[in-house]
XYZ file of N, CA, C and O in Angstrom:
304
model
N 24.028 -47.675 2.720
C 22.870 -46.910 2.360
C 23.153 -45.440 2.670
O 23.599 -45.097 3.749
N 22.901 -44.573 1.722
C 23.123 -43.146 1.931
C 21.866 -42.526 2.500
O 20.752 -42.858 2.118
N 22.068 -41.610 3.413
C 20.921 -40.936 4.003
C 20.817 -39.532 3.427
O 21.814 -38.877 3.159
N 19.601 -39.105 3.244
C 19.359 -37.758 2.737
C 19.452 -36.774 3.887
O 19.047 -37.078 5.004
N 19.972 -35.572 3.637
C 20.005 -34.579 4.704
C 18.592 -34.165 5.093
O 17.662 -34.267 4.294
N 18.456 -33.737 6.323
C 17.122 -33.356 6.790
C 16.626 -32.135 6.026
O 17.388 -31.375 5.442
N 15.348 -31.964 6.062
C 14.720 -30.875 5.326
C 15.201 -29.514 5.839
O 15.445 -28.609 5.061
N 15.343 -29.392 7.142
C 15.797 -28.132 7.721
C 17.237 -27.835 7.340
O 17.594 -26.678 7.078
N 18.066 -28.869 7.258
C 19.466 -28.669 6.900
C 19.625 -28.186 5.471
O 20.614 -27.545 5.133
N 18.658 -28.472 4.626
C 18.711 -28.023 3.241
C 18.057 -26.656 3.089
O 18.555 -25.803 2.354
N 16.966 -26.437 3.794
C 16.198 -25.208 3.606
C 16.774 -23.998 4.332
O 16.620 -22.877 3.855
N 17.416 -24.183 5.456
C 17.919 -23.043 6.228
C 18.983 -22.249 5.477
O 18.887 -21.015 5.396
N 20.020 -22.889 4.921
C 20.996 -22.093 4.158
C 20.379 -21.444 2.920
O 20.732 -20.315 2.568
N 19.439 -22.134 2.284
C 18.777 -21.558 1.116
C 17.956 -20.337 1.515
O 17.948 -19.326 0.806
N 17.277 -20.418 2.657
C 16.485 -19.283 3.124
C 17.371 -18.088 3.451
O 17.033 -16.945 3.112
N 18.501 -18.332 4.080
C 19.417 -17.241 4.406
C 19.974 -16.596 3.144
O 20.028 -15.366 3.033
N 20.375 -17.413 2.192
C 20.900 -16.883 0.939
C 19.823 -16.101 0.186
O 20.086 -15.024 -0.357
N 18.612 -16.628 0.153
C 17.508 -15.922 -0.497
C 17.178 -14.615 0.196
O 16.874 -13.617 -0.458
N 17.241 -14.611 1.514
C 16.975 -13.399 2.279
C 17.998 -12.320 1.955
O 17.641 -11.163 1.701
N 19.260 -12.694 1.938
C 20.315 -11.723 1.643
C 20.256 -11.241 0.198
O 20.417 -10.039 -0.079
N 20.022 -12.157 -0.718
C 19.960 -11.786 -2.130
C 18.745 -10.905 -2.409
O 18.849 -9.910 -3.133
N 17.612 -11.263 -1.846
C 16.412 -10.456 -2.031
C 16.547 -9.071 -1.414
O 16.104 -8.081 -1.992
N 17.160 -8.993 -0.251
C 17.385 -7.688 0.381
C 18.303 -6.810 -0.445
O 18.081 -5.598 -0.571
N 19.340 -7.408 -1.016
C 20.245 -6.652 -1.871
C 19.528 -6.167 -3.126
O 19.724 -5.028 -3.570
N 18.683 -7.021 -3.690
C 17.916 -6.620 -4.874
C 16.951 -5.478 -4.538
O 16.793 -4.533 -5.318
N 16.326 -5.551 -3.374
C 15.427 -4.480 -2.953
C 16.160 -3.174 -2.729
O 15.664 -2.094 -3.077
N 17.360 -3.266 -2.161
C 18.166 -2.059 -1.983
C 18.526 -1.453 -3.335
O 18.465 -0.235 -3.522
N 18.896 -2.299 -4.291
C 19.225 -1.792 -5.623
C 18.002 -1.171 -6.304
O 18.137 -0.180 -7.031
N 16.826 -1.746 -6.083
C 15.606 -1.157 -6.640
C 15.346 0.237 -6.082
O 15.028 1.164 -6.834
N 15.480 0.403 -4.787
C 15.226 1.717 -4.198
C 16.302 2.720 -4.602
O 16.001 3.875 -4.899
N 17.560 2.287 -4.635
C 18.635 3.191 -5.044
C 18.493 3.562 -6.517
O 18.701 4.724 -6.895
N 18.123 2.584 -7.337
C 17.906 2.879 -8.757
C 16.737 3.815 -8.979
O 16.790 4.704 -9.831
N 15.673 3.610 -8.230
C 14.524 4.515 -8.334
C 14.867 5.929 -7.910
O 14.459 6.902 -8.558
N 15.631 6.058 -6.840
C 16.039 7.395 -6.385
C 16.976 8.056 -7.394
O 16.873 9.255 -7.654
N 17.874 7.264 -7.978
C 18.777 7.818 -8.995
C 18.001 8.249 -10.230
O 18.306 9.286 -10.832
N 17.000 7.468 -10.618
C 16.172 7.839 -11.766
C 15.437 9.147 -11.511
O 15.400 10.033 -12.370
N 14.835 9.249 -10.337
C 14.101 10.472 -10.012
C 15.050 11.665 -9.991
O 14.731 12.739 -10.514
N 16.227 11.491 -9.428
C 17.183 12.599 -9.347
C 17.697 13.002 -10.727
O 17.846 14.187 -11.024
N 17.949 12.015 -11.575
C 18.531 12.318 -12.884
C 17.475 12.740 -13.909
O 17.615 13.771 -14.566
N 16.441 11.955 -14.068
C 15.466 12.198 -15.133
C 14.513 13.342 -14.792
O 14.158 14.122 -15.661
N 14.121 13.427 -13.544
C 13.151 14.452 -13.168
C 13.794 15.688 -12.560
O 13.139 16.706 -12.369
N 15.066 15.581 -12.225
C 15.774 16.735 -11.675
C 15.365 17.087 -10.259
O 15.504 18.228 -9.847
N 14.851 16.127 -9.516
C 14.442 16.367 -8.129
C 15.211 15.429 -7.222
O 15.576 14.331 -7.607
N 15.444 15.863 -6.019
C 16.044 14.962 -5.039
C 14.924 14.279 -4.268
O 13.837 14.822 -4.111
N 15.203 13.080 -3.809
C 14.221 12.328 -3.051
C 14.446 12.606 -1.574
O 15.503 12.295 -1.032
N 13.474 13.218 -0.937
C 13.599 13.462 0.501
C 13.130 12.216 1.250
O 12.234 11.509 0.808
N 13.757 11.960 2.351
C 13.440 10.747 3.117
C 12.410 11.062 4.200
O 12.672 10.972 5.388
N 11.231 11.438 3.764
C 10.160 11.693 4.724
C 8.846 11.183 4.140
O 8.677 11.103 2.927
N 7.953 10.832 5.010
C 6.624 10.408 4.588
C 6.618 9.089 3.845
O 7.195 8.096 4.278
N 5.944 9.093 2.688
C 5.761 7.867 1.922
C 7.075 7.348 1.348
O 7.252 6.138 1.221
N 7.994 8.230 1.010
C 9.258 7.752 0.457
C 10.076 7.012 1.511
O 10.776 6.049 1.192
N 9.980 7.420 2.761
C 10.677 6.704 3.833
C 10.108 5.302 3.995
O 10.852 4.334 4.166
N 8.804 5.186 3.914
C 8.165 3.874 4.013
C 8.612 2.990 2.848
O 8.910 1.810 3.026
N 8.694 3.558 1.649
C 9.121 2.787 0.481
C 10.579 2.353 0.613
O 10.928 1.222 0.264
N 11.435 3.226 1.128
C 12.843 2.880 1.275
C 13.059 1.777 2.307
O 14.057 1.075 2.263
N 12.127 1.611 3.214
C 12.220 0.535 4.200
C 11.472 -0.709 3.722
O 11.966 -1.832 3.833
N 10.289 -0.520 3.157
C 9.425 -1.650 2.814
C 9.916 -2.441 1.610
O 9.813 -3.677 1.604
N 10.438 -1.784 0.596
C 10.834 -2.493 -0.623
C 11.947 -3.501 -0.353
O 11.830 -4.666 -0.754
N 13.039 -3.151 0.330
C 14.046 -4.178 0.614
C 13.531 -5.308 1.514
O 13.901 -6.467 1.317
N 12.667 -4.990 2.465
C 12.129 -6.023 3.350
C 11.228 -6.980 2.574
O 11.336 -8.212 2.721
N 10.363 -6.445 1.727
C 9.479 -7.287 0.929
C 10.290 -8.149 -0.032
O 10.026 -9.348 -0.188
N 11.290 -7.563 -0.666
C 12.135 -8.331 -1.587
C 12.923 -9.405 -0.850
O 13.120 -10.508 -1.382
N 13.373 -9.113 0.375
C 14.113 -10.104 1.156
C 13.224 -11.292 1.517
O 13.638 -12.451 1.374
N 12.013 -11.024 1.948
C 11.090 -12.111 2.294
C 10.732 -12.914 1.048
O 10.707 -14.145 1.075
N 10.483 -12.234 -0.044
C 10.162 -12.908 -1.295
C 11.332 -13.777 -1.756
O 11.140 -14.905 -2.199
N 12.552 -13.269 -1.632
C 13.730 -14.054 -1.995
C 13.876 -15.290 -1.137
O 14.243 -16.364 -1.626
N 13.600 -15.171 0.151
C 13.686 -16.331 1.039
C 12.632 -17.378 0.690
O 12.914 -18.575 0.676
N 11.431 -16.937 0.395
C 10.359 -17.886 0.033
C 10.706 -18.615 -1.261
O 10.549 -19.848 -1.353
N 11.180 -17.885 -2.252
C 11.554 -18.520 -3.520
C 12.689 -19.508 -3.317
O 12.682 -20.615 -3.863
N 13.679 -19.134 -2.524
C 14.830 -20.025 -2.290
C 14.409 -21.299 -1.554
O 14.890 -22.391 -1.882
N 13.532 -21.185 -0.583
C 13.079 -22.372 0.157
C 12.270 -23.282 -0.758
O 12.404 -24.507 -0.710
N 11.430 -22.708 -1.597
C 10.645 -23.529 -2.529
C 11.554 -24.260 -3.514
O 11.310 -25.414 -3.855
N 12.597 -23.594 -3.981
C 13.500 -24.235 -4.923
C 14.350 -25.298 -4.213
O 14.704 -26.302 -4.811
N 14.680 -25.085 -2.956
C 15.463 -26.069 -2.213
C 14.642 -27.317 -1.899
O 15.200 -28.392 -1.728
N 13.335 -27.166 -1.845
C 12.467 -28.304 -1.518
C 12.336 -29.276 -2.689
O 11.917 -30.408 -2.496
N 12.698 -28.862 -3.871
C 12.582 -29.748 -5.040
C 13.592 -30.836 -5.016
O 14.647 -30.826 -4.623
């Protein structure tokens, strides 16, 4: 009789992979947004105030979202 792996053994690697992938996607979003602003609008993005919060929050939110999606898909 074959035994199924435990739920944690399946979800933990998926959560880690989702966390890393989501964080990378969030970093690319912020870098792409800064490049767009610099190129299309001709302004540099200063890292103060609201832009600093966005540069920190977007990768973190994307990382958490990636982990949640990966765990849900691993549970199927």
